[in-house]
Coordinates of C-alpha atoms and ligand atoms in Angstrom, one line a residue:
Chain A
M218 CA 59.7 21.2 4.8
K219 CA 56.9 18.7 4.3
E220 CA 53.2 19.4 3.8
W221 CA 50.4 17.7 5.8
Q222 CA 46.7 18.0 6.0
T223 CA 44.3 17.4 8.9
F224 CA 40.5 17.4 9.1
L225 CA 38.5 19.3 11.7
R226 CA 34.8 19.9 12.2
R227 CA 35.3 23.7 12.3
F228 CA 38.5 25.6 11.5
S229 CA 38.2 27.2 15.0
D230 CA 38.5 23.8 16.7
I231 CA 42.2 23.8 16.4
Q232 CA 44.2 25.5 19.2
E233 CA 47.9 26.4 19.3
G234 CA 50.1 24.2 21.5
K235 CA 51.1 20.6 21.9
R236 CA 48.5 18.4 20.3
E237 CA 47.8 14.9 19.3
L238 CA 46.5 14.5 15.8
F239 CA 46.0 12.4 12.6
I240 CA 47.8 14.1 9.7
K241 CA 47.9 13.1 6.1
D242 CA 51.1 13.2 4.1
L243 CA 50.8 15.3 1.0
T244 CA 54.2 14.3 -0.5
A245 CA 53.6 13.3 -4.1
G246 CA 53.9 9.6 -5.0
K247 CA 52.2 6.2 -4.3
A248 CA 51.8 6.8 -0.6
K249 CA 50.4 10.3 -0.8
Y250 CA 47.6 10.8 1.8
A251 CA 48.9 8.1 4.1
T252 CA 48.0 9.0 7.6
K253 CA 50.3 9.5 10.5
H254 CA 49.3 9.6 14.2
V255 CA 51.5 12.2 15.8
I256 CA 52.2 14.5 18.7
G257 CA 53.5 17.8 17.7
T258 CA 53.3 21.5 18.4
V259 CA 50.9 23.4 16.1
A260 CA 50.8 27.1 15.5
K261 CA 49.4 29.7 13.2
S262 CA 52.9 31.0 12.4
K263 CA 56.1 29.0 11.9
T264 CA 58.2 31.4 13.9
G265 CA 59.3 29.8 17.1
L266 CA 58.6 26.2 15.8
E267 CA 61.5 23.9 15.5
D268 CA 61.8 22.3 12.0
P269 CA 58.2 23.2 11.1
D270 CA 56.1 21.6 8.4
T271 CA 53.1 23.1 6.7
L272 CA 49.7 21.9 8.0
W273 CA 46.7 22.5 5.8
L274 CA 43.3 22.4 7.6
R275 CA 40.1 21.1 6.1
G276 CA 36.7 21.4 7.6
E277 CA 34.0 18.7 7.7
S278 CA 32.8 19.4 4.2
G279 CA 36.4 19.2 2.9
E280 CA 36.7 22.9 2.5
R281 CA 40.3 24.0 2.9
A282 CA 41.2 26.9 5.1
R283 CA 42.8 29.7 3.1
E284 CA 45.9 30.0 5.3
P285 CA 47.9 27.0 6.4
W286 CA 49.1 26.4 10.0
Y287 CA 52.4 24.9 10.9
I288 CA 53.5 21.8 12.8
S289 CA 56.6 20.6 14.4
I290 CA 56.3 16.9 14.8
E291 CA 57.7 15.6 18.0
Q292 CA 56.7 12.0 18.1
T293 CA 55.1 9.6 15.6
L294 CA 52.8 7.3 17.6
E295 CA 53.0 3.6 16.8
E296 CA 49.2 3.1 16.9
D297 CA 47.4 4.0 13.7
W298 CA 44.3 4.5 15.8
V299 CA 42.8 5.9 19.0
P300 CA 41.0 3.9 21.6
G301 CA 37.2 4.0 21.0
K302 CA 34.2 1.9 20.0
P303 CA 33.0 1.9 16.4
Y304 CA 30.8 5.0 15.6
E305 CA 32.3 7.0 18.5
D306 CA 33.5 10.4 17.4
V307 CA 37.1 10.1 16.5
L308 CA 37.9 13.7 17.2
E309 CA 36.4 13.5 20.6
A310 CA 38.4 10.4 21.3
V311 CA 41.6 12.2 20.3
G312 CA 40.7 14.9 22.7
K313 CA 40.2 12.4 25.5
S314 CA 43.6 10.9 24.6
E315 CA 45.2 14.3 24.7
K316 CA 43.8 14.8 28.2
E317 CA 45.2 11.5 29.3
R318 CA 48.6 12.4 28.0
G319 CA 48.4 15.7 29.9
L320 CA 48.4 17.8 26.7
R321 CA 45.2 19.7 27.7
Chain B
M58 CA 26.0 -17.1 -20.3
A59 CA 26.1 -14.7 -17.3
F60 CA 29.1 -12.6 -16.8
N61 CA 31.5 -14.1 -14.3
S62 CA 33.8 -11.2 -13.9
H63 CA 34.2 -7.4 -14.3
R64 CA 36.5 -8.1 -17.2
D65 CA 34.0 -10.3 -19.1
F66 CA 31.5 -7.5 -18.8
F67 CA 33.9 -4.9 -20.0
E68 CA 34.4 -6.9 -23.2
V69 CA 30.7 -6.7 -23.8
L70 CA 30.6 -3.0 -23.0
E71 CA 33.4 -2.4 -25.5
K72 CA 31.5 -4.3 -28.3
E73 CA 28.4 -2.3 -27.5
G74 CA 30.3 1.0 -27.7
E75 CA 29.9 1.6 -24.0
L76 CA 33.5 1.6 -22.9
A77 CA 36.3 4.1 -23.3
R78 CA 39.9 2.9 -22.8
V79 CA 42.1 5.8 -21.7
K80 CA 45.6 5.1 -22.7
K81 CA 47.0 8.5 -21.8
E82 CA 48.6 8.5 -18.3
V83 CA 46.1 9.8 -15.8
D84 CA 46.7 10.9 -12.2
W85 CA 44.9 8.9 -9.5
D86 CA 45.0 12.1 -7.4
G87 CA 41.8 13.9 -8.6
E88 CA 42.3 13.6 -12.3
A89 CA 40.6 10.2 -12.7
G90 CA 37.7 11.3 -10.5
A91 CA 37.3 14.5 -12.4
I92 CA 37.2 12.7 -15.8
G93 CA 34.7 10.2 -14.3
R94 CA 32.5 13.0 -13.1
K95 CA 32.5 14.9 -16.3
T96 CA 31.7 11.7 -18.2
Y97 CA 28.7 10.9 -15.9
E98 CA 27.4 14.3 -16.4
S99 CA 27.0 13.7 -20.1
Q100 CA 25.9 10.1 -19.6
G101 CA 29.1 9.0 -21.3
P102 CA 30.7 5.5 -21.4
A103 CA 32.2 3.4 -18.7
I104 CA 36.0 4.1 -18.5
L105 CA 39.1 2.0 -18.1
F106 CA 42.1 4.1 -17.1
E107 CA 44.9 1.9 -18.5
K108 CA 47.9 3.9 -17.4
V109 CA 47.8 5.4 -13.9
K110 CA 50.5 7.8 -12.7
D111 CA 52.9 6.3 -10.1
Y112 CA 51.8 2.7 -10.9
P113 CA 53.1 -0.1 -13.1
E114 CA 51.7 -1.1 -16.4
G115 CA 48.6 -3.1 -16.0
Y116 CA 47.4 -1.5 -12.7
R117 CA 44.1 0.0 -13.8
I118 CA 41.1 2.0 -12.5
S119 CA 37.6 1.7 -13.9
N120 CA 34.7 4.1 -13.6
G121 CA 31.0 3.8 -14.2
T122 CA 30.5 0.0 -14.7
T123 CA 26.7 0.2 -14.7
G124 CA 26.3 4.0 -14.5
T125 CA 23.6 4.2 -17.2
W126 CA 20.3 2.3 -17.8
S127 CA 21.8 0.9 -21.0
R128 CA 24.7 -0.7 -19.1
V129 CA 22.3 -2.0 -16.4
A130 CA 20.3 -3.6 -19.1
L131 CA 23.5 -5.1 -20.6
S132 CA 24.5 -6.4 -17.2
M133 CA 21.2 -8.3 -17.0
E134 CA 21.8 -9.6 -20.5
M135 CA 18.9 -7.5 -21.9
A136 CA 19.0 -5.3 -25.0
K137 CA 20.9 -2.0 -24.5
K138 CA 17.8 0.0 -25.3
T139 CA 15.4 -1.7 -22.9
S140 CA 13.1 0.8 -21.1
V141 CA 13.5 1.6 -17.4
R142 CA 10.0 0.1 -16.8
E143 CA 11.1 -3.2 -18.5
I144 CA 14.4 -3.3 -16.5
Y145 CA 12.4 -2.8 -13.3
K146 CA 10.0 -5.6 -14.3
E147 CA 12.7 -8.1 -15.2
Y148 CA 14.6 -7.3 -12.0
E149 CA 11.5 -7.7 -9.9
K150 CA 10.9 -11.1 -11.5
R151 CA 14.4 -12.4 -11.0
V152 CA 15.4 -10.9 -7.6
D153 CA 13.5 -13.4 -5.5
I154 CA 14.8 -16.4 -7.3
K155 CA 17.5 -18.0 -5.1
I156 CA 20.3 -20.0 -6.6
P157 CA 22.9 -21.1 -4.1
P158 CA 26.5 -20.2 -4.9
K159 CA 29.1 -22.6 -6.2
I160 CA 32.3 -22.9 -4.1
L161 CA 35.5 -23.0 -6.0
K162 CA 38.9 -24.4 -4.9
K163 CA 41.4 -21.7 -4.2
S164 CA 43.5 -22.9 -7.0
D165 CA 40.7 -22.3 -9.4
A166 CA 39.9 -18.8 -8.2
P167 CA 41.4 -15.9 -10.3
C168 CA 41.3 -13.6 -7.3
K169 CA 44.0 -15.7 -5.7
E170 CA 46.5 -15.2 -8.5
N171 CA 48.5 -12.9 -6.1
I172 CA 48.4 -12.8 -2.4
M173 CA 49.8 -10.2 0.1
L174 CA 49.7 -11.5 3.7
G175 CA 50.3 -9.9 7.1
D176 CA 53.3 -7.6 7.0
E177 CA 53.5 -7.7 3.2
V178 CA 50.2 -5.8 3.0
D179 CA 50.6 -2.5 1.4
L180 CA 47.4 -0.9 0.0
H181 CA 49.5 1.8 -1.6
Q182 CA 50.6 -0.7 -4.2
F183 CA 47.1 -0.3 -5.7
P184 CA 46.0 2.8 -7.6
M185 CA 43.4 3.9 -5.1
P186 CA 42.0 7.1 -6.3
L187 CA 41.6 10.4 -4.4
I188 CA 38.2 10.8 -6.1
H189 CA 37.2 14.4 -5.3
E190 CA 39.6 17.1 -4.3
G191 CA 39.2 17.6 -0.5
D192 CA 38.0 14.1 0.3
G193 CA 39.1 12.7 3.6
G194 CA 41.2 10.0 1.9
R195 CA 41.6 7.7 -1.0
Y196 CA 38.3 5.8 -1.3
V197 CA 39.3 2.4 -2.6
G198 CA 35.9 1.1 -1.7
T199 CA 33.1 2.9 -3.6
W200 CA 31.7 0.4 -6.0
D201 CA 32.5 -2.6 -3.7
V202 CA 30.9 -5.6 -2.2
V203 CA 31.5 -5.7 1.6
I204 CA 30.9 -9.1 3.3
N205 CA 30.5 -9.9 7.0
K206 CA 29.1 -12.8 8.7
D207 CA 26.7 -13.6 11.6
P208 CA 28.5 -16.3 13.5
E209 CA 25.3 -17.7 15.1
T210 CA 23.5 -18.4 11.8
N211 CA 26.3 -18.3 9.2
W212 CA 24.4 -15.6 7.3
Q213 CA 26.9 -13.9 5.1
N214 CA 25.7 -10.3 4.5
W215 CA 26.6 -8.3 1.4
G216 CA 26.3 -4.6 1.3
M217 CA 27.9 -1.7 -0.4
Y218 CA 29.6 0.7 2.0
R219 CA 32.4 3.2 1.5
F220 CA 36.0 2.4 2.7
M221 CA 39.1 4.6 2.5
A222 CA 42.8 3.9 2.9
H223 CA 43.9 5.2 6.3
T224 CA 47.5 3.8 6.2
K225 CA 49.1 1.1 4.2
N226 CA 47.3 -1.6 6.2
W227 CA 44.3 0.1 7.8
L228 CA 41.0 1.1 6.2
T229 CA 38.3 3.2 7.7
G230 CA 34.7 3.2 6.6
W231 CA 31.2 4.1 7.4
P232 CA 28.6 1.4 7.2
Q233 CA 25.7 3.3 8.7
T234 CA 24.5 2.2 12.1
T235 CA 21.2 1.2 10.4
S236 CA 23.0 -1.2 8.0
Q237 CA 23.0 -4.9 8.2
F238 CA 26.8 -4.7 8.6
A239 CA 26.3 -2.8 11.8
F240 CA 23.4 -5.0 12.9
I241 CA 25.7 -8.1 12.9
M242 CA 28.6 -6.2 14.5
N243 CA 26.5 -4.8 17.3
K244 CA 24.9 -8.1 18.0
S245 CA 27.7 -10.6 17.8
Y246 CA 31.1 -8.9 18.0
L247 CA 31.1 -5.6 20.0
P248 CA 29.5 -7.0 23.1
Y249 CA 32.3 -9.5 23.4
N250 CA 35.0 -7.1 22.3
K251 CA 35.8 -9.4 19.4
P252 CA 37.3 -8.2 16.1
M253 CA 34.9 -8.9 13.2
P254 CA 36.2 -10.4 10.0
V255 CA 35.3 -8.4 6.9
A256 CA 36.1 -8.7 3.2
I257 CA 36.0 -5.7 0.8
V258 CA 35.6 -6.9 -2.7
L259 CA 36.4 -4.8 -5.8
G260 CA 35.5 -5.7 -9.4
A261 CA 33.2 -8.7 -9.1
D262 CA 30.6 -9.5 -11.8
P263 CA 28.3 -6.5 -12.3
L264 CA 25.2 -8.0 -10.7
S265 CA 27.0 -8.8 -7.4
H266 CA 27.6 -5.1 -7.0
I267 CA 24.0 -4.2 -7.9
I268 CA 22.7 -6.6 -5.3
A269 CA 25.1 -5.2 -2.7
T270 CA 23.1 -1.9 -3.0
A271 CA 19.8 -3.7 -2.4
G272 CA 17.9 -3.8 0.9
I273 CA 17.6 -7.6 1.0
K274 CA 16.0 -8.9 4.2
P275 CA 18.2 -9.8 7.2
Y276 CA 19.4 -13.4 7.3
E277 CA 19.1 -13.8 3.6
N278 CA 22.4 -14.5 1.7
E279 CA 22.7 -12.0 -1.1
A280 CA 24.9 -14.4 -3.0
E281 CA 21.8 -16.5 -3.7
N282 CA 19.9 -13.5 -5.0
V283 CA 22.9 -12.8 -7.3
G284 CA 22.5 -16.3 -8.6
G285 CA 18.8 -15.7 -9.3
L286 CA 19.4 -12.4 -11.0
R287 CA 22.1 -13.9 -13.2
G288 CA 20.2 -17.2 -13.8
Q289 CA 23.4 -19.0 -12.8
A290 CA 25.2 -19.7 -9.5
V291 CA 27.8 -17.1 -8.5
E292 CA 31.2 -18.6 -7.9
L293 CA 32.7 -18.0 -4.5
V294 CA 36.0 -18.9 -2.8
Q295 CA 37.0 -18.8 0.8
C296 CA 39.2 -15.9 2.2
E297 CA 42.8 -16.5 3.3
T298 CA 42.3 -15.2 6.8
S299 CA 38.7 -16.0 7.7
D300 CA 35.8 -18.2 6.6
L301 CA 34.1 -15.4 4.6
M302 CA 33.2 -16.4 1.1
V303 CA 34.0 -13.9 -1.7
P304 CA 33.3 -13.7 -5.4
A305 CA 36.1 -15.9 -6.9
H306 CA 36.5 -13.8 -10.1
A307 CA 37.0 -10.5 -8.2
E308 CA 39.8 -8.1 -9.2
I309 CA 40.9 -7.4 -5.6
V310 CA 39.8 -8.7 -2.2
I311 CA 40.8 -6.9 0.9
E312 CA 40.6 -9.1 4.0
G313 CA 40.6 -7.6 7.4
E314 CA 39.0 -7.2 10.8
V315 CA 36.9 -4.4 12.2
M316 CA 38.4 -3.5 15.5
P317 CA 36.0 -3.4 18.5
D318 CA 38.0 -0.9 20.5
Q319 CA 40.1 1.1 18.0
I320 CA 38.9 3.9 15.7
A321 CA 40.4 6.3 13.2
P322 CA 39.2 9.1 10.9
D323 CA 36.9 8.3 7.9
G324 CA 35.5 10.9 5.5
P325 CA 34.4 13.4 4.6
F326 CA 33.5 12.1 1.1
G327 CA 31.5 13.4 -1.9
E328 CA 28.5 11.2 -1.3
Y329 CA 25.6 9.8 -3.2
P330 CA 23.2 12.6 -2.5
G331 CA 25.5 14.7 -4.6
Y332 CA 27.2 16.6 -1.9
R333 CA 30.1 16.3 0.4
S334 CA 28.4 17.1 3.7
G335 CA 29.9 16.8 7.2
T336 CA 29.7 13.1 7.8
M337 CA 33.1 12.1 9.1
C338 CA 35.1 10.6 12.0
A339 CA 32.1 8.4 13.1
G340 CA 32.8 5.1 11.5
V341 CA 34.8 1.9 11.9
A342 CA 38.5 1.0 11.5
V343 CA 39.7 -2.2 9.8
K344 CA 43.1 -3.7 10.2
V345 CA 43.9 -5.3 6.9
K346 CA 45.4 -8.8 7.1
A347 CA 45.6 -9.8 3.5
V348 CA 45.0 -8.6 0.0
T349 CA 44.4 -11.2 -2.8
Y350 CA 44.2 -9.9 -6.4
R351 CA 44.2 -10.8 -10.1
S352 CA 47.2 -10.0 -12.2
K353 CA 46.8 -6.6 -13.8
P354 CA 44.2 -5.6 -11.1
I355 CA 41.4 -3.1 -11.7
V356 CA 40.4 -0.8 -8.9
T357 CA 36.6 -0.2 -9.5
M358 CA 35.9 3.4 -8.8
I359 CA 32.7 5.3 -9.1
A360 CA 33.3 9.1 -9.1
L361 CA 30.2 9.5 -7.0
G362 CA 28.3 12.8 -7.0
T363 CA 25.3 14.5 -8.6
P364 CA 23.1 12.1 -10.5
P365 CA 23.1 10.1 -12.6
D366 CA 25.9 7.8 -11.7
D367 CA 26.2 4.1 -10.8
S368 CA 24.8 4.8 -7.3
S369 CA 21.7 6.7 -8.2
I370 CA 20.9 4.3 -11.1
A371 CA 21.5 1.1 -9.1
A372 CA 19.6 2.5 -6.1
S373 CA 16.8 3.5 -8.4
L374 CA 16.3 -0.1 -9.4
T375 CA 17.0 -2.0 -6.3
A376 CA 15.3 0.4 -3.9
A377 CA 12.2 0.9 -6.0
V378 CA 11.5 -2.8 -6.4
A379 CA 12.1 -3.5 -2.6
M380 CA 9.8 -0.5 -1.8
K381 CA 7.0 -1.8 -4.1
K382 CA 7.1 -5.2 -2.4
G383 CA 7.2 -3.6 1.0
L384 CA 4.3 -1.2 0.3
I385 CA 2.1 -4.1 -1.0
R386 CA 2.9 -6.1 2.2
H387 CA 1.9 -3.0 4.1
G388 CA -1.5 -2.9 2.4
V389 CA -1.0 0.0 0.0
P390 CA -2.7 -0.6 -3.4
V391 CA 0.5 0.1 -5.5
T392 CA 0.7 0.0 -9.2
D393 CA 4.4 0.9 -9.5
V394 CA 7.1 2.7 -7.6
Y395 CA 9.7 4.8 -9.3
V396 CA 12.9 6.2 -7.7
P397 CA 14.0 8.8 -10.1
P398 CA 17.9 8.9 -10.2
E399 CA 17.7 12.7 -10.0
G400 CA 16.1 12.3 -6.6
V401 CA 19.0 10.2 -5.2
T402 CA 16.7 8.0 -3.1
H403 CA 15.4 11.1 -1.3
L404 CA 12.3 11.5 -3.5
I405 CA 10.1 8.5 -4.4
V406 CA 7.1 8.3 -6.7
I407 CA 4.3 5.9 -5.8
G408 CA 1.4 5.1 -8.1
V409 CA -1.7 3.8 -6.4
T410 CA -5.1 2.4 -7.6
K411 CA -6.9 4.1 -4.8
G412 CA -5.6 7.4 -3.4
G413 CA -6.7 9.8 -0.7
T414 CA -5.5 10.6 2.8
E415 CA -5.8 7.1 4.2
T416 CA -3.6 5.6 1.5
T417 CA -1.1 8.5 1.7
R418 CA -0.9 8.0 5.5
K419 CA -0.1 4.3 5.0
V420 CA 2.6 5.2 2.5
L421 CA 4.2 7.6 5.0
D422 CA 3.9 4.9 7.7
Y423 CA 5.7 2.4 5.6
F424 CA 8.6 4.8 4.8
T425 CA 9.1 5.8 8.4
L426 CA 8.8 2.5 10.1
R427 CA 12.4 1.3 10.2
R428 CA 15.7 2.7 8.9
I429 CA 14.9 5.7 6.8
M430 CA 16.6 6.5 3.6
T431 CA 13.9 8.6 1.9
N432 CA 12.2 11.8 2.8
K433 CA 9.8 12.9 0.1
H434 CA 7.1 10.7 -1.3
I435 CA 4.7 11.7 -4.1
V436 CA 1.6 9.6 -4.3
V437 CA -0.1 9.6 -7.7
D438 CA -3.2 8.1 -9.3
A439 CA -3.0 5.1 -11.6
D440 CA -3.5 7.2 -14.7
V441 CA 0.0 8.8 -14.2
D442 CA 3.0 7.0 -15.7
V443 CA 5.3 7.0 -12.6
F444 CA 8.4 6.6 -14.9
N445 CA 7.6 9.9 -16.7
M446 CA 8.7 12.7 -14.4
A447 CA 7.0 15.3 -16.6
E448 CA 3.6 13.6 -16.0
V449 CA 4.5 13.2 -12.3
L450 CA 5.3 16.9 -11.9
H451 CA 2.1 17.9 -13.7
C452 CA 0.1 15.7 -11.4
F453 CA 1.9 16.9 -8.2
A454 CA 1.4 20.5 -9.2
T455 CA -2.3 20.1 -10.0
R456 CA -3.6 17.5 -7.6
C457 CA -1.7 18.0 -4.3
H458 CA -3.7 20.3 -1.9
P459 CA -1.2 22.4 0.0
G460 CA -3.4 22.4 3.1
R461 CA -4.8 18.9 3.2
G462 CA -2.6 16.9 0.9
I463 CA 0.8 17.2 2.7
L464 CA 1.4 14.8 5.6
Y465 CA 4.6 14.7 7.5
E466 CA 6.2 13.0 10.4
W467 CA 9.3 13.6 12.6
Y468 CA 11.4 10.8 14.1
E469 CA 14.6 10.3 16.0
G470 CA 17.3 7.6 15.9
R471 CA 16.7 6.2 12.4
S472 CA 17.1 8.9 9.8
N473 CA 19.9 9.1 7.2
S474 CA 22.5 11.5 8.5
L475 CA 23.8 12.0 4.9
T476 CA 20.6 14.0 4.1
P477 CA 22.1 17.3 3.1
F478 CA 19.4 19.6 4.7
Y479 CA 19.7 18.2 8.2
N480 CA 21.5 20.5 10.6
P481 CA 24.5 19.2 12.7
E482 CA 22.3 18.3 15.7
E483 CA 19.8 16.4 13.5
R484 CA 22.6 14.5 11.8
R485 CA 24.1 13.5 15.2
K486 CA 20.8 12.4 16.7
L487 CA 19.6 10.8 13.4
K488 CA 16.6 13.0 13.8
G489 CA 14.6 13.6 10.7
C490 CA 11.3 14.3 9.0
S491 CA 9.5 12.7 6.1
V492 CA 6.7 14.0 4.0
A493 CA 4.1 12.5 1.7
F494 CA 2.4 14.5 -1.0
D495 CA -1.1 13.2 -1.7
S496 CA -1.3 14.0 -5.4
T497 CA -4.5 11.9 -6.0
W498 CA -8.1 12.8 -6.4
P499 CA -10.0 12.3 -3.1
P500 CA -11.7 8.9 -3.4
E501 CA -14.8 10.4 -1.8
W502 CA -15.4 12.8 -4.7
E503 CA -18.3 11.9 -7.0
K504 CA -17.2 11.0 -10.4
E505 CA -18.9 14.1 -11.9
I506 CA -16.7 16.5 -10.0
V507 CA -13.3 14.8 -10.7
P508 CA -11.5 17.0 -13.2
I509 CA -10.9 15.3 -16.5
K510 CA -7.3 15.4 -17.7
S511 CA -7.2 17.4 -20.8
S512 CA -4.9 15.3 -22.9
F513 CA -5.3 13.7 -26.3
K514 CA -5.9 10.2 -24.8
T515 CA -8.2 11.3 -21.9
I516 CA -10.5 14.1 -23.0
F517 CA -11.6 12.8 -26.4
G518 CA -13.7 9.8 -26.9
K519 CA -12.3 6.6 -28.3
E520 CA -13.9 7.2 -31.7
M521 CA -12.1 10.6 -32.1
V522 CA -8.7 9.2 -30.9
D523 CA -8.9 6.3 -33.3
K524 CA -10.0 8.6 -36.2
V525 CA -7.1 11.0 -35.6
N526 CA -4.6 8.2 -35.2
N527 CA -5.7 6.4 -38.3
N528 CA -5.7 9.6 -40.4
W529 CA -2.4 10.9 -38.9
D530 CA -0.2 10.5 -42.0
S531 CA -2.7 12.3 -44.2
Y532 CA -2.6 15.5 -42.1
G533 CA 1.1 15.9 -43.1
I534 CA 2.2 16.7 -39.6
K535 CA 5.5 15.2 -38.6
L536 CA 5.9 14.4 -34.9
Ligands
FMN719 C1 27.8 3.7 -4.3 C2 27.1 3.4 -3.0 C3 27.7 3.7 -1.8 C4 27.1 3.4 -0.6 N1 27.8 3.7 0.6 C5 27.3 3.4 1.8 C6 28.0 3.6 3.0 O1 29.1 4.1 3.0 N2 27.4 3.3 4.1 C7 26.1 2.8 4.2 O2 25.6 2.5 5.2 N3 25.4 2.6 3.0 C8 26.0 2.9 1.8 N4 25.2 2.7 0.7 C9 23.9 2.1 0.8 C10 23.9 0.6 1.0 O3 24.6 0.0 0.0 C11 22.5 0.0 1.0 O4 21.8 0.6 2.1 C12 22.5 -1.5 1.1 O5 21.2 -1.9 1.2 C13 23.3 -1.9 2.3 O6 23.2 -3.3 2.5 P1 22.6 -3.9 3.8 O7 21.1 -3.8 3.6 O8 23.1 -5.3 3.8 O9 23.1 -3.1 4.9 C14 25.8 2.9 -0.5 C15 25.2 2.7 -1.7 C16 25.8 2.9 -3.0 C17 25.0 2.6 -4.2
MN720 MN1 22.5 -7.2 3.3

């Protein structure tokens, strides 16, 4: 079971279900904190998730939520980015992309 | 002889007792940052972490290159004990001198000793620190020089902007929309959907980094100002993947392109105001195309945070001198401007020969005209030493009229969203407010009603002052 971390503006911004997100790998070593762009199912509880990993949440000031969520990664996307213009809100752009993929 | 490189300068720091070499293995994941922070908070030495966890012998991290006034003085080849006033004066004298850079052949440039190109690029081969627990990523670019170019005029802009590793070959960063970096990008690349070449330079000579923090006018090549400041041309070499010119003696040069239509998360980061506030996911993404580096490379970190550190010290110098010149151009009768490091470019002290509401209004106008990095401005009379915060505070407390002496102004679209007290909506809209505290005696007061400062030098006549000074030793009072 791996550990990941993702950043949100507010902890309450995350919703259970199939999501697109950027997650950072917390595995110790040279490549710790490398980002992956994935589609996966996220949930508060690991029960019902297939092969779940731990997903720590951090808010926009870097504060970590006390309890982790869980993620079952279904697909690692090839693109390290989302479409958008410099200075556009990345989290909104991810939301747009989720809609286009029919996740929302 | 000016310093050509980070390494040359560190040798001098070592001789002057201003460098600590840490031989014990230190973790890049928080530990180096925590040590750097603790050291700044006691105004301790610059640090070279010589053994970094997970990395081969020779891969090093430095912290706090010019993080104290003594080290700034040394970087300018002045005596270690030079006063802040003298450092300001010397910088002010040198910064407008322009000496064009000297271009080296690639084979003569130390930064080309090792080259990673294209698919070989792997930023994780460098000990990029996770500086503060909870940061959005590993900030490899903190004490950097970032270079981009205006294709129409060939102006090569230098600035200091944060960049973090996103993946092994992507960086994300946040040159503010008000920066010259953004000015060039918005003018010449984004409208044509063209990627913009960029170089992120770590570990150049110390003055190159100091100039990168300076608000040098648009279309001026900072490389020439570095030459002037050093008294000797800075040596540059061309990038492998673009025509950008970078300091040839740099430790590490990351070459890439800012993508016009692709973005990725940046931040949050423990920033220069001394907080990690919610500025994230609103920057630029850089596809890295090459990394060139010296053998035994040094990643130049600054464990940014509460003052003083490299940021608040450099900004104190470079911002104050730029402000002084700007205020004079704006018609303010300035004696000196001081940016106390403790005020992290939020609070500025302006000494004037003629005070009053009119002058204070002009000061506020100047500071709210264009991009706005400051928000509190204390205007003091010429009898106050602006470099002495105890005197400034006394003056502010006793001369600023709370009803008549406080002028403020709101604006939108040009504030600094890193300002900790702005709410989320203000940060998003770059909405802000600036204030000027008129801490001067009203110029219309007759001389007889102006309170006389009750200090040794000001309330006694010259005769008494001289008498007491001359007799001092005979009183037997040790000061
Ligand atoms: C340590 C440090 C980090 C900085 N980081 C940023 C940054 O991430 N983004 C930014 O816009 N300005 C940043 N600044 C401020 C700029 O360096 C400064 O505004 C400089 O004048 C920019 O150059 P420019 O005038 O060419 O845009 C930083 C300053 C320091 C001292
Ligand atoms: Mn510039």
